[in-house]
Short mmCIF file of C-alpha atoms and ligand atoms in Angstrom, two decimals:
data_model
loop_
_atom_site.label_atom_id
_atom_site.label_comp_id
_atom_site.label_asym_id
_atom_site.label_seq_id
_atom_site.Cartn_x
_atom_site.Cartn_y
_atom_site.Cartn_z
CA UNK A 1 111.29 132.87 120.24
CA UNK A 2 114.32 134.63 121.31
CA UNK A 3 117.42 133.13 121.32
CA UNK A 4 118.46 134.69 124.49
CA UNK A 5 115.31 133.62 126.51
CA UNK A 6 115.70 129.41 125.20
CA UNK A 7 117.16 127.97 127.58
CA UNK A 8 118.74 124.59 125.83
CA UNK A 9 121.76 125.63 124.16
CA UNK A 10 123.65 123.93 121.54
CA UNK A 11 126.96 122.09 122.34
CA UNK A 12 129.82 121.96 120.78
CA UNK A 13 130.52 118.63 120.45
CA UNK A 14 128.71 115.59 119.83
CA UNK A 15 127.67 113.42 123.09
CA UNK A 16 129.98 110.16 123.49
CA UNK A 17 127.36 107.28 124.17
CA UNK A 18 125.36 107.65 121.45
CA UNK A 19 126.26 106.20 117.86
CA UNK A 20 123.45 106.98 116.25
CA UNK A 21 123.21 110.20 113.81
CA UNK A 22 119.80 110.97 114.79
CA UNK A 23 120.89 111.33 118.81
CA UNK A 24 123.94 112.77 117.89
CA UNK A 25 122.43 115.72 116.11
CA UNK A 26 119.29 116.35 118.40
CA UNK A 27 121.31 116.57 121.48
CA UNK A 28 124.06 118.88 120.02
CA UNK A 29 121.48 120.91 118.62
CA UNK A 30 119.25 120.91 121.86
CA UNK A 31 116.46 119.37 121.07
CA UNK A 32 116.14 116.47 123.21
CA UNK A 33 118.20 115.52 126.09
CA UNK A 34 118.79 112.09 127.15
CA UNK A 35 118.09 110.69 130.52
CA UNK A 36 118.69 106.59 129.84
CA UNK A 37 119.30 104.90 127.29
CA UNK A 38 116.52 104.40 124.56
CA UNK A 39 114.59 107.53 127.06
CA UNK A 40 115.24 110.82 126.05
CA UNK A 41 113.18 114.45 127.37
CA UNK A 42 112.27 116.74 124.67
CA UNK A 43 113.49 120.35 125.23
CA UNK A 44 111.84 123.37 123.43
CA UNK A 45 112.77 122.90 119.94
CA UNK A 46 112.37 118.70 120.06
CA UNK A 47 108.62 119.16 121.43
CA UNK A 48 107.67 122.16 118.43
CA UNK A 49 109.01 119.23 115.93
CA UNK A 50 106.90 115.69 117.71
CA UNK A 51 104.11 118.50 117.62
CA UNK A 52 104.12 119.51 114.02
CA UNK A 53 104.21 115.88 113.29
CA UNK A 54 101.72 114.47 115.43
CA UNK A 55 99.53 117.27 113.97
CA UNK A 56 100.03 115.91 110.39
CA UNK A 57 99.38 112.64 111.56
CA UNK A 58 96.50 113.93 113.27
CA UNK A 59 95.30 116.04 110.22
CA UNK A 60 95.30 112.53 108.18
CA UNK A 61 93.38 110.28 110.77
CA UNK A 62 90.57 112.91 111.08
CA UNK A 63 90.29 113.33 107.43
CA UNK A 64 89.37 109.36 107.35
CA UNK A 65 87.08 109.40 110.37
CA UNK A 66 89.15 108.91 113.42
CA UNK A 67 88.14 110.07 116.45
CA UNK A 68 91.04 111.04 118.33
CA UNK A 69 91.11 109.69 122.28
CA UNK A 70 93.70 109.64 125.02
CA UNK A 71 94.06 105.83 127.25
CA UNK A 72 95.43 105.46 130.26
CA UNK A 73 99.43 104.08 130.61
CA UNK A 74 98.83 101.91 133.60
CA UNK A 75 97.36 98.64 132.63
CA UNK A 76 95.13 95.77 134.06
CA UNK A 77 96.37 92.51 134.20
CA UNK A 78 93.49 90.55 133.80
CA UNK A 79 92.21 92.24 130.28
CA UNK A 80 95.74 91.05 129.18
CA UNK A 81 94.86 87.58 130.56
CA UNK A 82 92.02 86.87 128.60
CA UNK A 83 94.83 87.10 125.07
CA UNK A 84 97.10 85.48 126.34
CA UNK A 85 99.40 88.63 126.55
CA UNK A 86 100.29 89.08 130.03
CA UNK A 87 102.83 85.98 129.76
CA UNK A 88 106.09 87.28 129.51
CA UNK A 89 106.83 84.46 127.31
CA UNK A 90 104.24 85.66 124.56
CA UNK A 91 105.41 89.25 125.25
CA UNK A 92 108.96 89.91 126.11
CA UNK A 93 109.08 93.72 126.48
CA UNK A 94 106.52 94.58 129.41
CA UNK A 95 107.27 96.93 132.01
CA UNK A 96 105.28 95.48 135.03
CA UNK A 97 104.87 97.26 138.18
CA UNK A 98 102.52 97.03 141.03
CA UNK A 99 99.95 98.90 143.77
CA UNK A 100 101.07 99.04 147.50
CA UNK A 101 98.62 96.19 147.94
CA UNK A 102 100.88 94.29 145.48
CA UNK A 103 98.14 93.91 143.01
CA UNK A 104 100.30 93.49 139.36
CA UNK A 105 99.86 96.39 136.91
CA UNK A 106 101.86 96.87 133.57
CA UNK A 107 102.67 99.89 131.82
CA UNK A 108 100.82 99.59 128.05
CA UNK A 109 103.22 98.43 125.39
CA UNK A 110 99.86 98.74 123.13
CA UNK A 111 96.64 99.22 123.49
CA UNK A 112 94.09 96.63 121.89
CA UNK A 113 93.06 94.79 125.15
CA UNK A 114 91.95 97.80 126.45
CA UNK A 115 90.34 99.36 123.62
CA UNK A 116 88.49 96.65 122.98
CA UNK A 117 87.19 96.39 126.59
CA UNK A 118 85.98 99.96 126.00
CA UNK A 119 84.17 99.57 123.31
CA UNK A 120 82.10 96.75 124.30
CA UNK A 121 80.21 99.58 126.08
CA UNK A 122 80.28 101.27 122.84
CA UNK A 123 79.19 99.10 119.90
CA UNK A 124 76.10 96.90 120.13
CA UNK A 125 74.63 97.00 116.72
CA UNK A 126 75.65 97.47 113.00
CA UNK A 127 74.45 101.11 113.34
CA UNK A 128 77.54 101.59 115.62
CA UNK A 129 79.75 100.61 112.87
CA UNK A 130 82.32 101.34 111.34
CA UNK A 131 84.15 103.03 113.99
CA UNK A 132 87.89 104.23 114.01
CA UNK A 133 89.08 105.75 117.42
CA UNK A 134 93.08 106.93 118.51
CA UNK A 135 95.30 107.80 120.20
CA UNK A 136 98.89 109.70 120.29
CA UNK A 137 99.73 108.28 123.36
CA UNK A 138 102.80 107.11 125.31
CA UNK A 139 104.19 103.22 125.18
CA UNK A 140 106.78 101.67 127.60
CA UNK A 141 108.78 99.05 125.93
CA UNK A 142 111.62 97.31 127.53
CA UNK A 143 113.77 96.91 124.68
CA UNK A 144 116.48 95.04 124.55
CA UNK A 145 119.25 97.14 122.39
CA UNK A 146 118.37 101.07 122.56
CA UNK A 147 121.10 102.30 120.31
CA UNK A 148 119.39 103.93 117.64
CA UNK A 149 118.35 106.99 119.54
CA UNK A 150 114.88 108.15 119.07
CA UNK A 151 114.32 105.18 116.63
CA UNK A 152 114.37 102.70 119.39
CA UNK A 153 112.66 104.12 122.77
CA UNK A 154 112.16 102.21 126.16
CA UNK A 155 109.52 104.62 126.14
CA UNK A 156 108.21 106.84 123.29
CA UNK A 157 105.11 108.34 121.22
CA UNK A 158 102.68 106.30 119.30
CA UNK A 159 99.90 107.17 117.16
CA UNK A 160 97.42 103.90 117.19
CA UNK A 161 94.88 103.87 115.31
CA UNK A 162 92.16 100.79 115.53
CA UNK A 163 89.52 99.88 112.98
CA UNK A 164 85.88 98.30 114.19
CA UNK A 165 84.26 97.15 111.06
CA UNK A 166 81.45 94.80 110.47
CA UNK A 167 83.16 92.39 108.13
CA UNK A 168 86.13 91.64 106.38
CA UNK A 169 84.85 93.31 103.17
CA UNK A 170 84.29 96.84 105.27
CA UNK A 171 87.52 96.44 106.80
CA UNK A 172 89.63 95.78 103.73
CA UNK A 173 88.07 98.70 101.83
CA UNK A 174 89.23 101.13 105.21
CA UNK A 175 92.35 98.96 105.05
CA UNK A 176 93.61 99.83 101.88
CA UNK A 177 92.44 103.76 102.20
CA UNK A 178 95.26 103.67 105.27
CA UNK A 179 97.90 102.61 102.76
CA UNK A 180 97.52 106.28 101.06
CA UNK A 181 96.98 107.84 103.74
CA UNK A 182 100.02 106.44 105.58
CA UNK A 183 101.76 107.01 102.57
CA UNK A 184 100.57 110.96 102.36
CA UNK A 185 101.61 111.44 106.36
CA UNK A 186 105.32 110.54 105.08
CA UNK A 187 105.17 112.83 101.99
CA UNK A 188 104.52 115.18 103.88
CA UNK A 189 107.52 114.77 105.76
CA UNK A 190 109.71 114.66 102.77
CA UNK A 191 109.84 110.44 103.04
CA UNK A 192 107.45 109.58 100.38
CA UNK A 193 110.70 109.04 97.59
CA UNK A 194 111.98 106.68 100.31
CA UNK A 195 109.49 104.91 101.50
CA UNK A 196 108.20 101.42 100.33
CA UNK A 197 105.07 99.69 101.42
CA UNK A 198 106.17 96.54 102.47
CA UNK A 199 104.87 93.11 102.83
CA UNK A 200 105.82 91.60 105.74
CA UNK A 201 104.55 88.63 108.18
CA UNK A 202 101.26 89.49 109.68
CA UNK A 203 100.99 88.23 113.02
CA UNK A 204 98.63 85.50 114.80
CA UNK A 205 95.72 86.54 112.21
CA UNK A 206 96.40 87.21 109.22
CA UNK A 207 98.73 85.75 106.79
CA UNK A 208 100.61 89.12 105.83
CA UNK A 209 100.69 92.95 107.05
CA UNK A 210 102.45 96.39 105.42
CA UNK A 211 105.35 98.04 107.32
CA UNK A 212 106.01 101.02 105.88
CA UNK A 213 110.31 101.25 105.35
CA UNK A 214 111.99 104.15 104.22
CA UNK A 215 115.50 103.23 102.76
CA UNK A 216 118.33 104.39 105.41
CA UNK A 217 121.65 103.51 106.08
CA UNK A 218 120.82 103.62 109.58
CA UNK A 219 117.62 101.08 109.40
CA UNK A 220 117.52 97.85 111.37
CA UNK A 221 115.57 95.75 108.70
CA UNK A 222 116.70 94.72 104.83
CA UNK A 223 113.90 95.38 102.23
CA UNK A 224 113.49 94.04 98.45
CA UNK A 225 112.02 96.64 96.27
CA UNK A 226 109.69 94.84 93.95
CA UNK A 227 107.74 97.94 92.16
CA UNK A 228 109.58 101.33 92.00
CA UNK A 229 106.56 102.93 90.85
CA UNK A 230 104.41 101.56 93.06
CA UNK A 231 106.28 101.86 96.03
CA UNK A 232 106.13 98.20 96.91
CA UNK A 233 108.59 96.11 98.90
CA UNK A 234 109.04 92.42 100.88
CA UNK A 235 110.82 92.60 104.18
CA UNK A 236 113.71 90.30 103.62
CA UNK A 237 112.48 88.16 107.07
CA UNK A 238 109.86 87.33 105.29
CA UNK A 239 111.00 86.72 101.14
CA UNK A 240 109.85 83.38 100.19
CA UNK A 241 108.23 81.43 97.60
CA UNK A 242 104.72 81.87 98.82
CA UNK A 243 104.43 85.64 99.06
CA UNK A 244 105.50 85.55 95.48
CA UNK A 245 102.84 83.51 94.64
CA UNK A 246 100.22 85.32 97.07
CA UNK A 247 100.79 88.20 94.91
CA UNK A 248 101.50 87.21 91.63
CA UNK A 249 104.68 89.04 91.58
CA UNK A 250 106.66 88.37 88.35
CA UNK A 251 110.00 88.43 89.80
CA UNK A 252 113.37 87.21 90.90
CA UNK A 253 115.03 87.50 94.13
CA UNK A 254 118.39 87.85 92.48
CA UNK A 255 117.44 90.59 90.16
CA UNK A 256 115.72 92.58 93.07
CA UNK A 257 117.39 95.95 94.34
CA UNK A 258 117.76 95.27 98.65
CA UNK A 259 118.25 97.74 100.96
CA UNK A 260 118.80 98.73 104.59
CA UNK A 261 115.29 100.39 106.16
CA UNK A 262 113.55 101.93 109.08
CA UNK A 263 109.87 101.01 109.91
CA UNK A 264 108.14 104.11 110.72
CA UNK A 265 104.81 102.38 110.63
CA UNK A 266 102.44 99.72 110.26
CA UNK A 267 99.31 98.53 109.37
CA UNK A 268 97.54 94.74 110.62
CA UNK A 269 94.06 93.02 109.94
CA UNK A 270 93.38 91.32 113.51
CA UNK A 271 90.35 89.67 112.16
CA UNK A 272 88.12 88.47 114.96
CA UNK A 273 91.55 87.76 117.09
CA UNK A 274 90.68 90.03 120.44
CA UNK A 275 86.88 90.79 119.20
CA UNK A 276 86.72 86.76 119.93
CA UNK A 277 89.37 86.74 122.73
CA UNK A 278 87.02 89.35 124.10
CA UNK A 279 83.70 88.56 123.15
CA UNK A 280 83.00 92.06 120.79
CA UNK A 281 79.75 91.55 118.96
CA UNK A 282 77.72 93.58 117.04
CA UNK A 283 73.77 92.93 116.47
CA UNK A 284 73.49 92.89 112.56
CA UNK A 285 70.36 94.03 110.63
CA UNK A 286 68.85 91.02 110.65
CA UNK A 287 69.26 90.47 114.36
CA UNK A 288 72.15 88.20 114.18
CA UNK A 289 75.38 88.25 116.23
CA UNK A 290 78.61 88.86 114.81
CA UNK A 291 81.90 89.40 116.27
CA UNK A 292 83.54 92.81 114.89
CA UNK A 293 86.27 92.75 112.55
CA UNK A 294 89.14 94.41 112.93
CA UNK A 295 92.23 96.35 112.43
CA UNK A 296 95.09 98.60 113.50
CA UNK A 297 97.37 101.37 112.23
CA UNK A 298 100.52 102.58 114.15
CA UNK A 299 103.55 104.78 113.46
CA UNK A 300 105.98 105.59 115.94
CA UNK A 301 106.30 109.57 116.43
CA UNK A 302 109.90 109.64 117.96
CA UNK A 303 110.99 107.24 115.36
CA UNK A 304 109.46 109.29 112.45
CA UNK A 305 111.60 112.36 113.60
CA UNK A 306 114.75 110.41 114.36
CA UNK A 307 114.04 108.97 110.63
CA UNK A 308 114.12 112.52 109.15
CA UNK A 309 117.30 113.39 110.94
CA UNK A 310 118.80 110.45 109.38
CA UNK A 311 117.80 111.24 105.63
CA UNK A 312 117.85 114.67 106.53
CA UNK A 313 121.55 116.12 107.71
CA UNK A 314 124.75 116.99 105.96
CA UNK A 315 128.05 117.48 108.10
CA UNK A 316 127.36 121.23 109.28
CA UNK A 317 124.15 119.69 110.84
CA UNK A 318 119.94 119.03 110.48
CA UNK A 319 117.75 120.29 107.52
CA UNK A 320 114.02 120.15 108.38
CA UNK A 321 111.72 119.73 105.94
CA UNK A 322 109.41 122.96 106.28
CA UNK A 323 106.02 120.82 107.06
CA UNK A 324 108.18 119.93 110.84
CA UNK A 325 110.87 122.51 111.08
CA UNK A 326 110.76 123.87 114.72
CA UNK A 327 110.40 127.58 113.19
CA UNK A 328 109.74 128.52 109.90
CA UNK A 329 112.67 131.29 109.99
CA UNK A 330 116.20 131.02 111.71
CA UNK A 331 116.13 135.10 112.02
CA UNK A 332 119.85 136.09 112.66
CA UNK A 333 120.83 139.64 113.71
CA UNK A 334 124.67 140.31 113.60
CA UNK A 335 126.28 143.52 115.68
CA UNK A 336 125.27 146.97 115.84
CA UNK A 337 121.73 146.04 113.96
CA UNK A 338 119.54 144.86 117.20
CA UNK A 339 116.78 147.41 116.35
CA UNK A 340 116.37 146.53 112.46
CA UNK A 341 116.61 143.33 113.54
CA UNK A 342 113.79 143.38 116.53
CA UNK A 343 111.60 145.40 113.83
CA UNK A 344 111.97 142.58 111.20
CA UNK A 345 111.33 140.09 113.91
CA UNK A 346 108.26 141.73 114.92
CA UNK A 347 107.04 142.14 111.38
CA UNK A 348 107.20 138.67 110.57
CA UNK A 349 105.89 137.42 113.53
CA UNK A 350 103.22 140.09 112.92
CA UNK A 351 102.58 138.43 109.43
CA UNK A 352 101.98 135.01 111.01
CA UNK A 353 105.52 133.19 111.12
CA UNK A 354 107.01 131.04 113.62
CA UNK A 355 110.82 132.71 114.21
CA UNK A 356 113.59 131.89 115.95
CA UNK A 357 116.02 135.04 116.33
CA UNK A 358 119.18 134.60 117.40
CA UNK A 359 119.61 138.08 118.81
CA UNK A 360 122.75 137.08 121.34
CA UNK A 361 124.63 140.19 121.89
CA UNK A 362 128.05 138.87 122.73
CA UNK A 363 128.44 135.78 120.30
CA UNK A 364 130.44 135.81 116.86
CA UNK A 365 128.49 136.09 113.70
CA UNK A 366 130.21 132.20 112.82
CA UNK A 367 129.06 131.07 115.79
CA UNK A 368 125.46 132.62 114.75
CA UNK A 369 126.12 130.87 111.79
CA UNK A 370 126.93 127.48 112.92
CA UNK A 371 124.40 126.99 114.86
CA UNK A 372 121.80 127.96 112.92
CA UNK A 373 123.27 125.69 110.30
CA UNK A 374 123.29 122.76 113.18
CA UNK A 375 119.60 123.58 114.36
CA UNK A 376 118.18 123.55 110.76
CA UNK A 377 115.31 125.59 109.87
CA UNK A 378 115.21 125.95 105.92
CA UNK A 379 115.15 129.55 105.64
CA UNK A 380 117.90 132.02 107.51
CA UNK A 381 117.54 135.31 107.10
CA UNK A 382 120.79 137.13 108.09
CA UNK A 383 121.03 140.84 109.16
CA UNK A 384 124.43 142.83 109.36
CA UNK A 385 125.61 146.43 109.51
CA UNK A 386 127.37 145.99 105.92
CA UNK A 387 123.91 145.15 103.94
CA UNK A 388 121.71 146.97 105.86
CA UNK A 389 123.62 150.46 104.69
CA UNK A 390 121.71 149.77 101.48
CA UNK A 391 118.64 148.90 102.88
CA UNK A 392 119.60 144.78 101.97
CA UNK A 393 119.93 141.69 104.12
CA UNK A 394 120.90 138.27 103.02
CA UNK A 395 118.45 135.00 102.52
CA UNK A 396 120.58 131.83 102.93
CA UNK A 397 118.77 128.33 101.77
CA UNK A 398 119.65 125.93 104.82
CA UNK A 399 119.77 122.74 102.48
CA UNK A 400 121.73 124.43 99.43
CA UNK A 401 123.53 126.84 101.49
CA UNK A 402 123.10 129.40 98.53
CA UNK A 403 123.10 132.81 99.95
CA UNK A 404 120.40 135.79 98.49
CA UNK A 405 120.76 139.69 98.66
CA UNK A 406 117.72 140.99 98.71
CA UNK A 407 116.28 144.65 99.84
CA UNK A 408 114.85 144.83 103.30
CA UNK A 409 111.60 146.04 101.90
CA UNK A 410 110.93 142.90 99.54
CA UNK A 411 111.74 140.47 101.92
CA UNK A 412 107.73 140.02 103.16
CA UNK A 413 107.12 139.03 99.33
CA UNK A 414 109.61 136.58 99.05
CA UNK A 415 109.01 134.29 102.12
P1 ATP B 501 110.01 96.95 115.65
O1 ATP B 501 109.97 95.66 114.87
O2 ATP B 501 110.86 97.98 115.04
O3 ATP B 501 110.31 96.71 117.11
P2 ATP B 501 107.22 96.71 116.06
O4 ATP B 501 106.85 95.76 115.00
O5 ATP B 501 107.41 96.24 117.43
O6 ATP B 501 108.54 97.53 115.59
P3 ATP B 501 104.64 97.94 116.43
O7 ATP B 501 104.44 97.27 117.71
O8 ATP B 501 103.81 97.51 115.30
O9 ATP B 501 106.18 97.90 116.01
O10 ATP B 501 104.53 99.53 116.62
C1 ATP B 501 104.05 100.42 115.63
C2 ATP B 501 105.10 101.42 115.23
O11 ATP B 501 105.71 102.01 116.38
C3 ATP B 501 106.27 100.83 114.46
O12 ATP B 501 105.98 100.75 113.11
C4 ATP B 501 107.36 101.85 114.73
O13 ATP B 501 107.23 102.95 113.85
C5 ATP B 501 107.06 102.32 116.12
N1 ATP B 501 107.91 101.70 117.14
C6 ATP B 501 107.92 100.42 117.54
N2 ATP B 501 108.80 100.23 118.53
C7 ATP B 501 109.38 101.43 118.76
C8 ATP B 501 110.36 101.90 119.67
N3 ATP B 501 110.93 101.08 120.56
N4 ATP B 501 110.69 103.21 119.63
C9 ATP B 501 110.11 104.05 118.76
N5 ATP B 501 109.17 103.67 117.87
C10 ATP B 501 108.80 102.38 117.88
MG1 MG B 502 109.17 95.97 118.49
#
């Protein structure tokens, strides 16, 4: 991608109404532009980023069996009846709307009710289990305080994943897979030092569930680390006495590290809770009927990204882990160089690389500089008259800032 032909641009200064880092950055660098609060459009260089990362997540829940599907937004009222869940007292962040013939519709804050409705044409005996179908889908949430930028959306990206298992047994086996896989998705990202399986209140079901935190400054919750090694944490709303016993943890609150944290994800057992609601069953071998047990696995995509900004950024701007980086190479050609430069473009993109090449005619090589710095991609490669005389050009590291001179024709080794 040429510079000249993207059309967002970076700014020069950061935008007033938001306080958050993660906002801050993006929209300076161009990569999302925000239309309300907590609801922000994703320009060229945002989408290339949600996309890498959906694809890892994607990668992960295919490797374990899911089978990827795509619901519908617009919801019916009377599936959300039969939980309990259309009552804006039991669920305070709907977005309702309605048809011209004023029937009431909402606008899917999650998905169970739904799903579950689906699969009732879908699973009638044991053969038919265990199934794990999602989704990267959008969610409309009317949230009450959007100030986090893309960690708090009125309306943003989920991946949901459900589980359909035949018992509790099957389920907890699937359950406890998710924990390293969920765990491998944020490795991946460059989160996995960070990031701390937590124990935290599990809903109507069951007693407990596992956020998954990663320590931030800029997190809404407070977690105690219990087990360094083992990555495991309580969420603070829920320390007590109990969950120490539950787990036989061998420790003391006052001796336990705290910090702030975001929750990119998280993972529930809902039992029998809508399979009953909903009347689910599954025939059994022996002819019996059961209802189906079951589970679900989300992480917010928006808030994963906004999560890397935070951990990720020094004061000259964004560094991308590689695995999301919008491009692999910030290619940057100075003055008087455009056609070594458009060659070295076209050889890498020849050899498979993603590039963007800042090949603006008119614009100072610190401006060049700058905003490649601000954008992010971990590798620049910088062309200019003064190198390229003996047949060099200069590798900077985005993160360390250290600067290489290397000869044009190694450069295709060293990437
Ligand atoms: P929170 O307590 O932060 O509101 P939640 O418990 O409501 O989160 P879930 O309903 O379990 O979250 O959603 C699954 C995942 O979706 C969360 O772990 C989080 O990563 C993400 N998520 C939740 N709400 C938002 C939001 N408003 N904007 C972006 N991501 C979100
Ligand atoms: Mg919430």
């Amino acid at each position: 991608m040429k510079f000249t032909q993207l059309f967002s641009k970076t700014k020069k200064d950061s935008p007033k109404d938001e306080v958050s880092k993660n906002a801050q950055l993006l929209i300076k660098a161009g990569y999302i532009h925000k239309e309300l609060a907590g609801v922000y459009t994703y320009l060229p260089l945002g989408l290339r980023v949600i996309n890498k990362i959906s694809n890892i997540i994607r990668e992960e829940m295919n490797k374990v069996g899911g089978q990827e599907i795509l619901m519908t937004v617009l919801q019916d009222k009377g599936l959300w009846e039969k939980t309990g869940r259309w009552n804006d007292d039991v669920v305070d962040d709907w977005f309702k709307t309605k048809l011209k013939n004023d029937t009431e519709l909402g606008l899917g804050f999650t998905h169970e009710e739904p799903l579950v409705n689906l699969m009732k044409n879908h699973i009638n005996s044991y053969k038919d289990l265990p199934i794990y179908p999602y989704q990267i889908q959008t969610k409309f949430r009317n949230e009450l305080r959007a100030k986090s930028g893309l960690m708090r959306g009125r309306e943003f990206l989920m991946k949901d994943m459900y589980s359909f298992s035949k018992d509790k047994e099957e389920h907890e086996a699937f359950y406890e897979k998710m924990k390293g896989v969920y765990m491998n998705i944020f490795n991946k990202l460059g989160l996995g030092d960070k990031t701390y399986i937590t124990i935290s209140s599990g809903g109507s079901f069951s007693k407990y569930s596992y956020e998954f935190q990663t320590m931030s400054e800029a997190g809404e919750d407070i977690i105690y680390i219990i087990d360094q090694e083992k990555k495991l944490a309580i969420n603070k709303d829920d320390f007590n006495e109990e969950i120490i016993k539950d787990f036989n943890l061998e420790i003391k609150k006052e001796n336990l590290i705290s910090s702030k944290s975001i929750e990119i994800g998280d993972i529930y057992s809902l039992g029998f809770k809508y399979s009953e609601a909903m009347n689910l069953k599954y025939t059994t071998k022996d002819g019996e009927d059961k209802f189906v047990y079951m589970g679900c696995y989300g992480i917010g995509i928006p808030r994963l990204m906004g999560a890397v900004v935070e951990s990720n950024s020094d004061d000259k701007g964004i560094v991308w882990p590689k695995e999301i980086s919008p491009f692999d190479i910030h290619l940057i050609g100075l003055d008087k160089v455009a056609d070594t430069s458009n060659k070295i473009y076209d050889g890498l993109i020849e050899r498979g690389f993603s590039v963007l090449y800042d090949d603006r005619a008119d614009t100072s090589a610190g401006i060049k500089f700058n905003d490649a710095d601000l954008i992010g991609i971990p590798i620049q490669i910088i062309i200019g008259e003064k190198k390229l005389k003996n047949n060099e050009l200069e590798m900077k590291d985005r993160k360390t800032q250290e600067i290489k001179t290397v000869s044009v024709d190694s450069l295709y080794d060293l990437l």
